Amino acid sequence: MHIGLNLLHPYPAMGGIWHYIARLLDAGAEPPVGHLSTAFVTTSSRALVPPSPRIRVEDLRIPGLSRSVRVLYENLVLDRQLKAHGCDLVHWFAANLGLVGTVPAVVSVYDLREYDRPGSFSLGKRLYLKMMHRHVASAARHLLPISSTTAGQLALRFGVPDDRMTVIPPIVSDIYFDVDRQEAESYRQRRGLPGHFWLYVSDFRPYKNHAALVDAYAELTRRCRAWPLALRGEGALGMTETLARARQLGVADRVRILDPVPENEMPYLYATASALVFPSLYEGSGMPLLEAQAVGCPILSSSIAALRESAGDAAVWMDADDASSIAAGMERFQADGDRREACAGLGRRRAERWRAPVVANLLWQAYAKAARAAAGPDPRRGVAS
């Protein structure tokens, strides 16, 4: 089987989805015997493709950061390119799909935020996403939601049946397992990190709930001797607003926004943290929770469905809808070393299910199922209009 990989949309600054795709491609660099892939890339996404004799690279030389050019290319040219290269199937990674195409498609879907958090988008973007997700649900041969939570939303919103979906969760890279503690301690010293601190790994979008976290942290400092709070993420405006709030509440000297941390250093950051606090109000999955589990970093998280799916019994759950609840959860977790140790042990064992070979096997099974379905009836069966 020859798989086309549509990588026209990714770019490094997009954050979590970039890492999700990169790890999936690394895991699939050695496909089953008789299979190969052709990656269609731009200069922005070329770095995603690992060196492998089983993955060909076709640089389409279009501006990767121009959405309008990309969408036109995907709808007018890409299908011809796929057929010219002999692709039997194409994987679309951006939760989108060309309106016209003859090569059977599988599509990754991360969330349905335009329905669940509509304020995250302009009206035009929200309408586009609703249209596109409906089209994907109707026309794709197989859907690859990032979590069972997202799969449930696809079934609820569009009536997509279970047999047209395979959950492909985020992969936790091997570097997150068995972190050397001496190297982690050296990393702590080089970065000037304190002996104990809270860590939040997330970009600074509003639904990530940094404002409530800073409010909660200010309350926590009044309740007890709170560990410092370290924030790692992208988004200049959100960073500025978060620091301004910390200054207003008098905790700016205890809240630190970390300089950019490269991927190969992230395991050490988790390993040096006393606990991960994750008060996000919306997620399609929970990659930082999976990474923290592999390292053995205890987790205190909001109790939304996607995060419960990610961490299960390896985390302590809190109501993140208000600052007082977050503060109370942090106070209890900080005081309970036995509970943190238990969470760390459960997390290490649970993280094994996110290793690359496990997820890669799911992906190739999904490709095979989609290829078999390509000779079957129209995928629109059972999909809500």
Coordinates of C-alpha atoms in Angstrom, one line a residue, residues 109-263:
V109 CA -9.4 15.3 13.8
Y110 CA -8.1 17.0 17.0
D111 CA -11.2 18.6 18.5
L112 CA -14.5 20.3 17.6
R113 CA -13.6 23.6 19.4
E114 CA -15.8 25.7 17.0
Y115 CA -18.8 24.1 18.7
D116 CA -17.5 23.7 22.2
R117 CA -15.5 27.0 22.6
P118 CA -17.0 29.2 19.8
G119 CA -15.4 32.3 21.2
S120 CA -12.0 31.0 20.2
F121 CA -12.6 31.9 16.6
S122 CA -13.9 34.8 14.5
L123 CA -17.3 34.3 12.9
G124 CA -15.8 33.5 9.5
K125 CA -13.3 30.9 10.9
R126 CA -16.0 29.3 13.0
L127 CA -18.3 28.9 10.0
Y128 CA -15.5 27.5 7.9
L129 CA -14.5 24.9 10.5
K130 CA -18.1 23.8 10.9
M131 CA -18.5 23.3 7.2
M132 CA -15.1 21.5 6.9
H133 CA -15.7 19.2 9.8
R134 CA -19.1 18.3 8.4
H135 CA -17.5 17.6 5.0
V136 CA -14.7 15.5 6.6
A137 CA -17.3 13.5 8.6
S138 CA -19.2 12.8 5.4
A139 CA -16.5 12.3 2.8
A140 CA -13.5 10.7 4.5
R141 CA -13.1 7.0 4.2
H142 CA -11.9 6.8 7.8
L143 CA -11.5 9.3 10.6
L144 CA -8.6 9.4 13.1
P145 CA -9.7 11.3 16.2
I146 CA -7.0 12.1 18.7
S147 CA -9.0 10.7 21.6
S148 CA -12.1 8.8 22.4
T149 CA -13.5 12.1 23.6
T150 CA -13.2 13.6 20.1
A151 CA -14.5 10.4 18.6
G152 CA -17.6 10.8 20.8
Q153 CA -18.1 14.3 19.6
L154 CA -17.9 13.2 16.0
A155 CA -20.5 10.6 16.6
L156 CA -22.7 13.0 18.5
R157 CA -22.5 16.0 16.1
F158 CA -22.4 14.1 12.8
G159 CA -23.5 10.6 13.4
V160 CA -20.1 9.0 12.4
P161 CA -20.3 5.3 13.2
D162 CA -17.6 3.6 15.3
D163 CA -16.4 1.5 12.4
R164 CA -15.4 4.6 10.5
M165 CA -13.1 5.8 13.3
T166 CA -9.9 4.7 14.9
V167 CA -8.5 6.7 17.8
I168 CA -4.9 7.6 17.2
P169 CA -3.6 9.1 20.5
P170 CA -0.5 11.3 20.9
I171 CA 2.8 9.4 21.1
V172 CA 5.1 9.8 24.0
S173 CA 8.7 9.8 22.7
D174 CA 11.2 7.4 24.2
I175 CA 13.2 10.4 25.7
Y176 CA 10.4 10.8 28.3
F177 CA 11.0 7.3 29.8
D178 CA 13.7 6.5 32.2
V179 CA 15.1 10.1 32.6
D180 CA 18.5 10.1 34.3
R181 CA 18.0 11.9 37.7
Q182 CA 21.5 13.2 37.9
E183 CA 21.1 14.8 34.5
A184 CA 17.8 16.2 35.6
E185 CA 19.4 17.8 38.6
S186 CA 22.1 19.3 36.4
Y187 CA 19.4 20.7 34.2
R188 CA 17.7 22.2 37.3
Q189 CA 20.9 24.0 38.2
R190 CA 21.6 25.2 34.7
R191 CA 18.1 26.7 34.3
G192 CA 18.1 28.2 37.8
L193 CA 15.0 26.3 38.8
P194 CA 14.0 26.0 42.5
G195 CA 14.0 22.9 44.5
H196 CA 10.2 22.6 44.4
F197 CA 7.9 24.3 41.9
W198 CA 4.6 23.9 40.2
L199 CA 4.7 23.5 36.4
Y200 CA 2.1 24.4 33.8
V201 CA 2.9 23.4 30.1
S202 CA 0.5 25.0 27.7
D203 CA 0.2 27.9 25.3
F204 CA -1.5 31.0 26.5
R205 CA -4.9 30.8 24.7
P206 CA -7.8 32.0 26.9
Y207 CA -9.4 28.6 27.5
K208 CA -6.1 27.3 28.9
N209 CA -7.2 29.3 32.0
H210 CA -3.9 31.1 33.0
A211 CA -5.9 34.0 34.5
A212 CA -7.7 31.7 36.9
L213 CA -4.5 29.8 37.7
V214 CA -2.7 33.1 38.7
D215 CA -5.7 34.1 40.8
A216 CA -5.6 30.7 42.4
Y217 CA -1.9 30.9 43.0
A218 CA -2.2 34.3 44.7
E219 CA -4.9 32.7 47.0
L220 CA -2.6 29.7 47.6
T221 CA 0.3 32.0 48.8
R222 CA -2.1 33.4 51.4
R223 CA -3.1 29.9 52.5
C224 CA 0.3 28.2 52.8
R225 CA 4.0 28.4 51.8
A226 CA 3.4 27.8 48.1
W227 CA 5.9 26.4 45.7
P228 CA 6.9 28.9 42.9
L229 CA 4.8 28.6 39.7
A230 CA 6.6 28.0 36.4
L231 CA 4.8 28.5 33.1
R232 CA 6.0 27.1 29.8
G233 CA 4.2 28.0 26.6
E234 CA 3.8 30.2 23.5
G235 CA 1.7 33.3 22.9
A236 CA 3.2 36.8 23.5
L237 CA -0.1 38.5 24.3
G238 CA -1.2 35.9 26.8
M239 CA 2.2 36.0 28.5
T240 CA 2.0 39.7 28.9
E241 CA -1.5 39.5 30.3
T242 CA -0.5 36.7 32.7
L243 CA 2.5 38.6 34.0
A244 CA 0.4 41.8 34.4
R245 CA -2.2 39.8 36.5
A246 CA 0.6 38.4 38.6
R247 CA 2.0 41.9 39.3
Q248 CA -1.5 43.1 40.2
L249 CA -1.9 40.4 42.7
G250 CA 1.5 40.8 44.2
V251 CA 2.9 37.4 43.1
A252 CA 5.1 38.4 40.2
D253 CA 8.2 37.4 42.0
R254 CA 6.8 33.8 42.5
V255 CA 5.5 33.3 38.9
R256 CA 8.0 32.7 36.2
I257 CA 7.5 32.3 32.5
L258 CA 10.2 30.1 31.2
D259 CA 12.3 30.8 28.1
P260 CA 11.6 28.5 25.2
V261 CA 12.4 24.9 26.1
P262 CA 13.5 22.6 23.2
E263 CA 11.9 19.2 22.8

